[in-house]
CSV table of C-alpha atoms in Angstrom, one decimal:
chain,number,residue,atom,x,y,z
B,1,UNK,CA,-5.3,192.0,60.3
B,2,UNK,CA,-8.3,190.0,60.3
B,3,UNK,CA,-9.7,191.3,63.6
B,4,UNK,CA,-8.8,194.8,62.6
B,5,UNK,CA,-10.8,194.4,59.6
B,6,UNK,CA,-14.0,192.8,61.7
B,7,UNK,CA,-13.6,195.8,63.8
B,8,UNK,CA,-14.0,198.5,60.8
B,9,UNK,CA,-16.8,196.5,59.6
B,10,UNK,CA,-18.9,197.0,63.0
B,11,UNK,CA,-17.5,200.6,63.0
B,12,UNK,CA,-18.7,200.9,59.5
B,13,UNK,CA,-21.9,199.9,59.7
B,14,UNK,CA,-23.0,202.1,62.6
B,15,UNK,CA,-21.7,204.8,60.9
B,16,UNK,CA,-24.0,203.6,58.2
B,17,UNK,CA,-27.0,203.5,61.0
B,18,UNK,CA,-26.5,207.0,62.8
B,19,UNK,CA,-25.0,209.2,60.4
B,20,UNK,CA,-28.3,211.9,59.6
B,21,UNK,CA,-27.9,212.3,55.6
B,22,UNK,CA,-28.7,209.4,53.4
B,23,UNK,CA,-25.4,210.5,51.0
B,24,UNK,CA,-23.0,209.9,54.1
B,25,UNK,CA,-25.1,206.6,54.6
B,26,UNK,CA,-24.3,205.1,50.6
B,27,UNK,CA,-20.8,205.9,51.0
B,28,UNK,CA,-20.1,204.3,54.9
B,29,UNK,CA,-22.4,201.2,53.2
B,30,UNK,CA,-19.5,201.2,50.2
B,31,UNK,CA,-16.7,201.1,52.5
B,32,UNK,CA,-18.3,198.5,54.3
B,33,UNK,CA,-18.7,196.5,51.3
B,34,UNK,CA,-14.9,197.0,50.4
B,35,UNK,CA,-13.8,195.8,53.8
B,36,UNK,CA,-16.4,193.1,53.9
B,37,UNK,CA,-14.6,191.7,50.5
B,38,UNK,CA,-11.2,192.1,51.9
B,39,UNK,CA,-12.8,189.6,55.0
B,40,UNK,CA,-13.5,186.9,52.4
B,41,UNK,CA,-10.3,187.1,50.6
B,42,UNK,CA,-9.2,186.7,54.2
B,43,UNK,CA,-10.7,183.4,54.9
B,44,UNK,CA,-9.8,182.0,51.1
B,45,UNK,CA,-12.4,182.6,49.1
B,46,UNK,CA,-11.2,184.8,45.8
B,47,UNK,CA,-14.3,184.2,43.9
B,48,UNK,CA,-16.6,185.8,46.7
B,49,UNK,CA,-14.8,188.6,47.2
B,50,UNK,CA,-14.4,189.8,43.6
B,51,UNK,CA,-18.0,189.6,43.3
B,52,UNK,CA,-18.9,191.9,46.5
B,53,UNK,CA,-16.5,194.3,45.7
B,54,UNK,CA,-17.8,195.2,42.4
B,55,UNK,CA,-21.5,194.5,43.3
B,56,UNK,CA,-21.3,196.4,47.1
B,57,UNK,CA,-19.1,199.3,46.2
B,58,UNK,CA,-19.4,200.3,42.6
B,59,UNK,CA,-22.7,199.1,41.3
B,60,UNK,CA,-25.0,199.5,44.2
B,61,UNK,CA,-23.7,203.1,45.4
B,62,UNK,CA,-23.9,204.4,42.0
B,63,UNK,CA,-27.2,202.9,41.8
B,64,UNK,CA,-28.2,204.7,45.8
B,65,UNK,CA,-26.7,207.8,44.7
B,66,UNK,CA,-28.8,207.8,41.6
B,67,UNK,CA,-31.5,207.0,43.5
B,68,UNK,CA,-31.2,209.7,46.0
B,69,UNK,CA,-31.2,212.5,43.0
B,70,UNK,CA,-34.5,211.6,42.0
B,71,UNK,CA,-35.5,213.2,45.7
B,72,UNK,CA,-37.3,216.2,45.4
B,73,UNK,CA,-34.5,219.4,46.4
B,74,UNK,CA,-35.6,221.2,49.2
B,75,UNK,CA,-34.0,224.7,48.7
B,76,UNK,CA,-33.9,227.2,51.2
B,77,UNK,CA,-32.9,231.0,50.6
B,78,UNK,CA,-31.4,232.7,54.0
B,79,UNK,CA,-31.5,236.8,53.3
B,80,UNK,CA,-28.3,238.1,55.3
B,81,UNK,CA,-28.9,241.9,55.7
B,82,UNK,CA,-25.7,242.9,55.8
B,83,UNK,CA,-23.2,244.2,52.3
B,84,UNK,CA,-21.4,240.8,52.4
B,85,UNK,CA,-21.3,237.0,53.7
B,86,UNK,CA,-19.2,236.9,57.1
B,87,UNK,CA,-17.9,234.0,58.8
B,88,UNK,CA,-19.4,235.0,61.9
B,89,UNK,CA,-23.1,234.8,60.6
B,90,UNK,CA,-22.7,230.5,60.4
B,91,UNK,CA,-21.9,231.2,64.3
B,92,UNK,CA,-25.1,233.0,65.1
B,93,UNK,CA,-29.3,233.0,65.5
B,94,UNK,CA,-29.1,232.0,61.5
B,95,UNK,CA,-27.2,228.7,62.6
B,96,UNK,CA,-29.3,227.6,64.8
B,97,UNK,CA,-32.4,227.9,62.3
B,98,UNK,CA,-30.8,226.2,59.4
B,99,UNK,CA,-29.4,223.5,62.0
B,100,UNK,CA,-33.7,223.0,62.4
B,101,UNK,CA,-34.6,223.4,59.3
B,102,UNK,CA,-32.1,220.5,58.4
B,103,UNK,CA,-33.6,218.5,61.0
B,104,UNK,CA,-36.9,218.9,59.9
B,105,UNK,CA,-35.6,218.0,56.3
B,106,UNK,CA,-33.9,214.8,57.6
B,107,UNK,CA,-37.2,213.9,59.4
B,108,UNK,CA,-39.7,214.4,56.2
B,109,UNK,CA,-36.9,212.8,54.3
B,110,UNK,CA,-36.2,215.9,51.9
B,111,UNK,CA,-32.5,216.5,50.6
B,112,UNK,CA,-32.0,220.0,51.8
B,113,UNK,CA,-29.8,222.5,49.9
B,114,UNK,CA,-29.8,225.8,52.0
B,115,UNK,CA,-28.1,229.0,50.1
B,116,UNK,CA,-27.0,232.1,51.9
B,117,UNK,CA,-27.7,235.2,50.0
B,118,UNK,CA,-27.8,239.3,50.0
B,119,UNK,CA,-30.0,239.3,47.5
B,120,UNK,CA,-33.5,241.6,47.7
B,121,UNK,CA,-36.2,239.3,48.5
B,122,UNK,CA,-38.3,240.7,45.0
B,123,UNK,CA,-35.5,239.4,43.2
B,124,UNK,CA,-35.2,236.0,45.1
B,125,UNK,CA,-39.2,235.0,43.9
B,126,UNK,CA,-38.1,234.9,40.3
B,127,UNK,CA,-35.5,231.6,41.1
B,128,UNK,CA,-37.0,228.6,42.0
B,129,UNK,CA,-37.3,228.5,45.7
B,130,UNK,CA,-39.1,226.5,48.8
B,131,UNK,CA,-38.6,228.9,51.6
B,132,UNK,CA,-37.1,231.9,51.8
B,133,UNK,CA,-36.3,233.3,55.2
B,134,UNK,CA,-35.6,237.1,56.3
B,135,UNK,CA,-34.5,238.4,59.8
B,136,UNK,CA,-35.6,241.9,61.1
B,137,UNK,CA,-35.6,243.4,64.2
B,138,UNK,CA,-39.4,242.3,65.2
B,139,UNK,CA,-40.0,239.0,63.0
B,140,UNK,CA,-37.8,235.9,61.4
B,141,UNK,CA,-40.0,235.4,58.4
B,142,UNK,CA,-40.1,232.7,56.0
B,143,UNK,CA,-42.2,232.6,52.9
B,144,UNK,CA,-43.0,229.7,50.8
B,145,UNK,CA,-43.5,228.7,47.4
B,146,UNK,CA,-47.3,228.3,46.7
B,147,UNK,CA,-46.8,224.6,45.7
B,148,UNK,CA,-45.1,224.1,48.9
B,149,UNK,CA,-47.6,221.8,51.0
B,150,UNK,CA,-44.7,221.2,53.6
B,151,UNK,CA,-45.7,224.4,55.0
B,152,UNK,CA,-48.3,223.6,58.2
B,153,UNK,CA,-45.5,221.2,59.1
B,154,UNK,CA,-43.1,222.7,59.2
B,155,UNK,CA,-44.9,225.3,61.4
B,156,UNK,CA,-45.9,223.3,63.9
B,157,UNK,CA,-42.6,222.0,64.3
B,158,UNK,CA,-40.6,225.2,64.5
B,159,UNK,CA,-43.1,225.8,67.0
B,160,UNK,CA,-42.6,222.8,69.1
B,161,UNK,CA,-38.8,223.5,68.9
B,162,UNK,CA,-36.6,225.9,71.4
B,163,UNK,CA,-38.4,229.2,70.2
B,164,UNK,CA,-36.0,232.4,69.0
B,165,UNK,CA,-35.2,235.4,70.5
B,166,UNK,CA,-37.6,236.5,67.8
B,167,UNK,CA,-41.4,235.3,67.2
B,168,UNK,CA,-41.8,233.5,63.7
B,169,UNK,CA,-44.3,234.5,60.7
B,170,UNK,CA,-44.8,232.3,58.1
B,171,UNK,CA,-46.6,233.9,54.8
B,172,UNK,CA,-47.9,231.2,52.0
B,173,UNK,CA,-47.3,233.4,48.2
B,174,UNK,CA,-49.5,233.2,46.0
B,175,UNK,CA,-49.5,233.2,42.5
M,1,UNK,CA,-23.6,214.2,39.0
M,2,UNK,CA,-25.4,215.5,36.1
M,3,UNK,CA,-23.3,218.5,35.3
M,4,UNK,CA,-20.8,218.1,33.4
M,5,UNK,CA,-17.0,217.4,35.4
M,6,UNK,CA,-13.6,217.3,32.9
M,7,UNK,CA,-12.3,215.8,35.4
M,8,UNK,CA,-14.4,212.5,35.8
M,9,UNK,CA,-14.3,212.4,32.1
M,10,UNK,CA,-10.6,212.4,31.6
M,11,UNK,CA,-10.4,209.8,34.2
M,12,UNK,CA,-12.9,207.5,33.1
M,13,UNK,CA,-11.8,207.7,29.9
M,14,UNK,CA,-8.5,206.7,30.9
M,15,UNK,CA,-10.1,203.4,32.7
M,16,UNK,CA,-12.0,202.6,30.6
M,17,UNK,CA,-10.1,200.2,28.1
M,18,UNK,CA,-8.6,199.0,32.0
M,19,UNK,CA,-12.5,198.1,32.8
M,20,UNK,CA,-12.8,196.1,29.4
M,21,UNK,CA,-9.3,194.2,30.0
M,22,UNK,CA,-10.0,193.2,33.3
M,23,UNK,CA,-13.3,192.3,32.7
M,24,UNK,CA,-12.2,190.5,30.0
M,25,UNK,CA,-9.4,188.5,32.0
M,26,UNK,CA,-11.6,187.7,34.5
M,27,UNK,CA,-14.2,185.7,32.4
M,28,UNK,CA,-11.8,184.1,30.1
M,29,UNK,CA,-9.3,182.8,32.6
M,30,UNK,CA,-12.0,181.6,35.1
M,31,UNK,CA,-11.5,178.3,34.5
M,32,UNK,CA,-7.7,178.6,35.9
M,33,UNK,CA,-7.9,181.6,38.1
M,34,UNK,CA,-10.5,182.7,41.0
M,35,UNK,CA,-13.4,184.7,39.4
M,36,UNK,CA,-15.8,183.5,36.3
M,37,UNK,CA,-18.5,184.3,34.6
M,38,UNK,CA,-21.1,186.3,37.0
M,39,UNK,CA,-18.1,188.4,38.0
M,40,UNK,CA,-16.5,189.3,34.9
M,41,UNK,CA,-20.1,190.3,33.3
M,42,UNK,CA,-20.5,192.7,36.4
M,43,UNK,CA,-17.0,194.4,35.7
M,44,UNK,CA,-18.1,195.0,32.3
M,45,UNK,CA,-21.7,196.1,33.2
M,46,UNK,CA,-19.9,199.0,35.8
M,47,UNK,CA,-18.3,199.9,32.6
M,48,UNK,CA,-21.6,201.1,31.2
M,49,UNK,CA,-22.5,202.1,34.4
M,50,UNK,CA,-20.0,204.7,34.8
M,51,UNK,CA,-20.3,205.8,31.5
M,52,UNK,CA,-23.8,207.6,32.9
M,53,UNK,CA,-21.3,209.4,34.9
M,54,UNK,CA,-20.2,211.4,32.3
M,55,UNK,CA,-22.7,211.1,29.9
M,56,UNK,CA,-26.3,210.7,31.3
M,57,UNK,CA,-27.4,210.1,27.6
M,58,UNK,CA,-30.3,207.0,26.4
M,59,UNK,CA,-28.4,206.0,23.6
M,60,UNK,CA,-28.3,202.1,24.2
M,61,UNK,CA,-31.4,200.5,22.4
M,62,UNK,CA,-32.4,198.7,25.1
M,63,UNK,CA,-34.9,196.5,23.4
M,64,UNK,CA,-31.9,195.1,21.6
M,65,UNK,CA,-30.0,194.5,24.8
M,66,UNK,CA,-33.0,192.6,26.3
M,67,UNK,CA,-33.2,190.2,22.7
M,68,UNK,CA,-29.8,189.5,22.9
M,69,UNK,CA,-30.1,188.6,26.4
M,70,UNK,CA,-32.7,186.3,26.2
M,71,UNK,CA,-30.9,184.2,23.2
M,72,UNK,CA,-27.5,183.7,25.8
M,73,UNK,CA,-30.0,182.8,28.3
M,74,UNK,CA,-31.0,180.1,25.5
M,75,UNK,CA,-27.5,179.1,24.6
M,76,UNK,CA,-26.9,178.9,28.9
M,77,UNK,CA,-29.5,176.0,29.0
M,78,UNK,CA,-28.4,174.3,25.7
M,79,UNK,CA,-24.8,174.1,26.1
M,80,UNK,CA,-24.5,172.1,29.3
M,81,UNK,CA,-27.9,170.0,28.2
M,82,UNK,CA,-25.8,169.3,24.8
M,83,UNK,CA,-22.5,168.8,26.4
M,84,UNK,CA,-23.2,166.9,29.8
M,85,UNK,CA,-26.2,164.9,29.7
M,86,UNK,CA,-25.4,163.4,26.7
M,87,UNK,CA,-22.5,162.4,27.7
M,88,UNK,CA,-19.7,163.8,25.5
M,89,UNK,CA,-17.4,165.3,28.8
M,90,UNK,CA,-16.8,161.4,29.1
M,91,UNK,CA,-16.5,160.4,25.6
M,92,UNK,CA,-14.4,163.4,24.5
M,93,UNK,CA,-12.5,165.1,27.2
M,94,UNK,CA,-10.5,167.4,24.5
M,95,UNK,CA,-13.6,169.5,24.3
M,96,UNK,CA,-13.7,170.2,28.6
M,97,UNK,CA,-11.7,173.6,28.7
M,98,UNK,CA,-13.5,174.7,25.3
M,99,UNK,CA,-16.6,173.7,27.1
M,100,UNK,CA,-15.7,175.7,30.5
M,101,UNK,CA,-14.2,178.7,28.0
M,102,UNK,CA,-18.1,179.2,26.5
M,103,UNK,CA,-20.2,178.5,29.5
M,104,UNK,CA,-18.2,181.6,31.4
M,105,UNK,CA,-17.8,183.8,28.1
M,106,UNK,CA,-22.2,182.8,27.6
M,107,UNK,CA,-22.3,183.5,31.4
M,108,UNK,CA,-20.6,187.0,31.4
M,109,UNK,CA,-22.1,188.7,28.6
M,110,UNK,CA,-25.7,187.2,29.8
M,111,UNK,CA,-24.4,189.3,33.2
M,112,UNK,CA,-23.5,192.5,31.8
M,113,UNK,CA,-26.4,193.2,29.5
M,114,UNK,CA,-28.9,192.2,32.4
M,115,UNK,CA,-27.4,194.5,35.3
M,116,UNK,CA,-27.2,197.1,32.4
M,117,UNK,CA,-30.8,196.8,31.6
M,118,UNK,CA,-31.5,196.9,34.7
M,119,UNK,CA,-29.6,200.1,35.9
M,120,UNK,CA,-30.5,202.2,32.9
M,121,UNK,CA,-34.5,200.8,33.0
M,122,UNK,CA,-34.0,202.4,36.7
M,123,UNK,CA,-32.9,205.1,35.8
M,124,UNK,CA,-34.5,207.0,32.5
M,125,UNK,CA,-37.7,205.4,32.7
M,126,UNK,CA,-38.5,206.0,36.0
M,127,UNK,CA,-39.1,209.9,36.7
M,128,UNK,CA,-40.8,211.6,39.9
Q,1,UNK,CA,-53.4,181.7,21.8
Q,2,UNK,CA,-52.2,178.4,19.1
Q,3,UNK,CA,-48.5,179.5,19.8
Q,4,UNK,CA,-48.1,179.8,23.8
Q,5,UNK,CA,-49.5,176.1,23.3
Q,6,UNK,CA,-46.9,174.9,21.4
Q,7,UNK,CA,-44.6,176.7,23.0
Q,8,UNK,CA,-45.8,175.4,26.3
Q,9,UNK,CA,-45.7,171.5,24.8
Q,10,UNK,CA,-41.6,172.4,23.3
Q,11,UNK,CA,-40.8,173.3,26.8
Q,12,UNK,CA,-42.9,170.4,28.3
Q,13,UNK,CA,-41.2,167.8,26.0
Q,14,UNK,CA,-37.8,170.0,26.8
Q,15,UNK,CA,-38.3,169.0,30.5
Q,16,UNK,CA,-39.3,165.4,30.1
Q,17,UNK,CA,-36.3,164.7,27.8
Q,18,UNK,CA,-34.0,166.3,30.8
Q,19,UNK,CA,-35.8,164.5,33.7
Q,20,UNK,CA,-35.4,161.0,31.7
Q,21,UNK,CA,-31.4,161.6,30.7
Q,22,UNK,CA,-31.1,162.9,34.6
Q,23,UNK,CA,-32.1,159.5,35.9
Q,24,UNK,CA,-30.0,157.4,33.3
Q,25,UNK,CA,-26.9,159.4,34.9
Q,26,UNK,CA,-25.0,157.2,37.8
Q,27,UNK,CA,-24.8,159.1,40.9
Q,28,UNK,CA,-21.0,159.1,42.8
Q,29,UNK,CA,-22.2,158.7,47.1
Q,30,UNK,CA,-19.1,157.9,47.9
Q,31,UNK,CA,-19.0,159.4,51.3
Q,32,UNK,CA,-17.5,162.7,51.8
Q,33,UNK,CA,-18.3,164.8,48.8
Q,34,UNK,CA,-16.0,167.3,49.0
Q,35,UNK,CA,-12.8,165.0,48.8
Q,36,UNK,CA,-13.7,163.4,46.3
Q,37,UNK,CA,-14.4,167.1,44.3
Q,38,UNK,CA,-10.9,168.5,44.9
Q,39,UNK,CA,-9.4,165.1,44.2
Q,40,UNK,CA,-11.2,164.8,41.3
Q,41,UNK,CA,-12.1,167.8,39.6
Q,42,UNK,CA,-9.3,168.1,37.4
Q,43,UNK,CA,-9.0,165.1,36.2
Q,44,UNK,CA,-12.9,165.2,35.2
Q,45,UNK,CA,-13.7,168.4,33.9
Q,46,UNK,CA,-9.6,170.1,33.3
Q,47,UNK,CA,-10.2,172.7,35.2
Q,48,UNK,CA,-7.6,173.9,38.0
Q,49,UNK,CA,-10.1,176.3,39.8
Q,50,UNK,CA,-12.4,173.9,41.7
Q,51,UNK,CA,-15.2,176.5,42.0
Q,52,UNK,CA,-15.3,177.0,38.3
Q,53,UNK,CA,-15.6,172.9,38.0
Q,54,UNK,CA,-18.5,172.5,40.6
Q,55,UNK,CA,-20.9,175.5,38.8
Q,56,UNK,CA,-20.3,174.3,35.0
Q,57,UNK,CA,-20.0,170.4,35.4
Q,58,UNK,CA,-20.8,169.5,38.6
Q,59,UNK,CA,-23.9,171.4,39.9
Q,60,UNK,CA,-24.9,172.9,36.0
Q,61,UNK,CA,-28.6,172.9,37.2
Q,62,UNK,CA,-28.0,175.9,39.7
Q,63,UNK,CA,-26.3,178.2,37.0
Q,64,UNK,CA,-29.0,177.3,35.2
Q,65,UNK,CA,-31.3,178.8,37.3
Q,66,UNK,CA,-29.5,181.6,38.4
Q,67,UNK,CA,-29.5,182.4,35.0
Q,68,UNK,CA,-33.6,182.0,34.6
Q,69,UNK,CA,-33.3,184.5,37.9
Q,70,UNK,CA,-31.6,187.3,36.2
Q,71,UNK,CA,-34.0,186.9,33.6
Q,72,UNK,CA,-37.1,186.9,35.9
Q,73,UNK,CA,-35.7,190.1,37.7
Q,74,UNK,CA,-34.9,192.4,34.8
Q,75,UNK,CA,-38.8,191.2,33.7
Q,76,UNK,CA,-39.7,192.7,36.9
Q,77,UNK,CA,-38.0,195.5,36.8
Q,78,UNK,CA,-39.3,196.6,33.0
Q,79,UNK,CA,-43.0,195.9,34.7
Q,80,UNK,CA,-42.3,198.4,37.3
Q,81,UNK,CA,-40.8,201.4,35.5
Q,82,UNK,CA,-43.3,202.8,34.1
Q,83,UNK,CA,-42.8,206.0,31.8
Q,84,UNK,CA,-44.6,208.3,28.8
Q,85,UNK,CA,-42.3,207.4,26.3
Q,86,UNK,CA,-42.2,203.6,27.0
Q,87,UNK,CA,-45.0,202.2,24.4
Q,88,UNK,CA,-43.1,202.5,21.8
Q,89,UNK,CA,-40.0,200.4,22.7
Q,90,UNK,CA,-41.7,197.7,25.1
């Protein structure tokens, strides 16, 4: 029982290490604490344990996953062109964009929240928005928000990644 | 986590006198069972934690919270001074589980309004 | 300026007082100290769990402090936050 546990712990913690959003990070850190307190009651020593557990895995996740709202939202609009959403379209060129535009999220520590839409474009600049991205046959293009001063980095790296079948344009609004 | 869930409500409002209990229980028998005063005080401090679950409202006056705090932190320093170094643990041993009963009730409460100051300081006072 | 003097002396004469009853106590050095707790520790302070004995009788000073800790850190924490609205409740 007691090397089982050890073993979750090490399991748990790189979990905690490699796992790409910070969310999935606060709650492999909780169990960690829960098994970490089961350890101690292991090796006799009550008092210990109580206190990890309700320090490790209530107060100090609530407290990360507070922390982690007061991130600025990155949201991203994806225009499909067709009537309605399809399963296939999380299989295709779209996929492989949002899989980089989550990476570039996870690298300039933004919380991504990417929506997939039929909506008009006009009608998309009235919500609050970071990017919005269209596909047509000759360009992908993404416009941004005029407060968005991610933009030149995120251009150069969609350029340094595998380019699409389609060349990119990027358009700043303005107000 | 800010919008509002029924279903985290209900719950919590069914644990919630199960919070106070426990936390409770743990301070007052910590002179017979494992546990005490630091750990009791943090069950009843996630109590108020978890109510910003449900309710992400200021409505604890916090300046109140921090006065009371400091006058346990007071009584923390003059029980034991009182009670041990002048020797009345020796001289009256009736008064020992009183003694023990205090220290870890002083102990808890201290506990719970600091890690409550501390959470809700964090997190309505300090914006983007 | 008058008062963080005289609050300064209370806690000076606070810590003098402490320091002189601290040396009047007898000190137990009876060789291994943690035999002598669980042998003793009900029978000097009635209380069954030994951990609860050694942090309220034994070793009082470090609760003590932990204590002042808690203290320091939520006086920390207010000093960072910093808000709009917080002149009017500091």
């Amino acid at each position: 029982m007691l090397n089982l546990t050890l073993l979750a712990l090490v399991v748990f913690s790189l979990f905690a290490v490699q796992t790409q959003k910070l969310r999935h990070a606060v709650i492999y850190l909780g169990a960690f604490s829960m098994s970490i307190a089961f350890v101690y009651l292991l090796y006799d020593a009550p008092d210990v344990a109580l206190a990890e557990a309700i320090i490790g895995s209530s107060l100090s996740t609530i407290l990360y996953l507070v922390a982690l709202q007061k991130y600025k939202i990155f949201t991203i609009y994806i225009c499909v062109n067709d009537k309605e959403i399809e399963d296939a379209h999380f299989f295709s060129g779209e996929k492989t964009l949002e899989r980089q535009l989550s990476k570039f999220c996870a690298r300039e520590e933004l919380e991504p929240q990417i929506i997939y839409t039929v909506e008009d474009v006009h009608k998309l600049f009235e919500h609050p928005y970071a990017i919005i991205v269209t596909f047509d046959k000759q360009y992908i293009t993404l416009y941004a928000h005029p407060e968005n001063y991610k933009m030149q980095a995120m251009e150069q790296f969609l350029l340094n990644e595998k380019p699409a079948d389609t060349p990119y344009r990027f358009i700043q609004m303005e107000d | 986590m800010n919008e509002h869930s029924d279903l985290t409500s209900t719950t919590l409002g069914f644990i919630y006198p199960l919070f106070i209990i426990y936390g409770l229980y743990i301070i007052f028998n910590g002179h017979i069972s494992p546990g005490g005063g630091f750990q009791g005080g943090a069950v009843l401090s996630a109590m108020f934690i978890s109510k910003y679950l449900i309710l992400p409202l200021l409505d604890t006056p916090l300046a109140k919270i921090q006065t009371v705090e400091k006058l346990l932190l007071l009584l923390i320093v003059a029980t034991p001074i009182l009670f041990l170094l002048t020797r009345f643990n020796t001289a009256y041993a009736v008064l020992n589980t009183p003694y023990l009963i205090l220290m870890n009730t002083l102990i808890g409460f201290k506990v719970a309004c600091g890690m409550s100051v501390i959470f809700l300081r964090f997190v309505f006072y300090e914006m983007q | 300026m008058k008062r963080r003097r005289t609050i300064a002396l209370a806690i000076f004469i606070c810590f003098a007082a402490v320091f002189w009853m601290t040396r009047q106590a007898t000190l137990v050095t009876d060789a291994p100290v943690a035999a002598y707790y669980i042998e003793n520790a009900y029978h000097d302070t009635a209380s069954v769990n030994v951990v609860t004995a050694i942090y309220l009788n034994y070793r009082y000073y470090d609760t003590i402090f932990e204590a002042l800790m808690l203290l320091f850190s939520i006086i920390g924490v207010i000093y960072m936050s910093v808000h709009e609205g917080s002149e009017h409740d500091e």
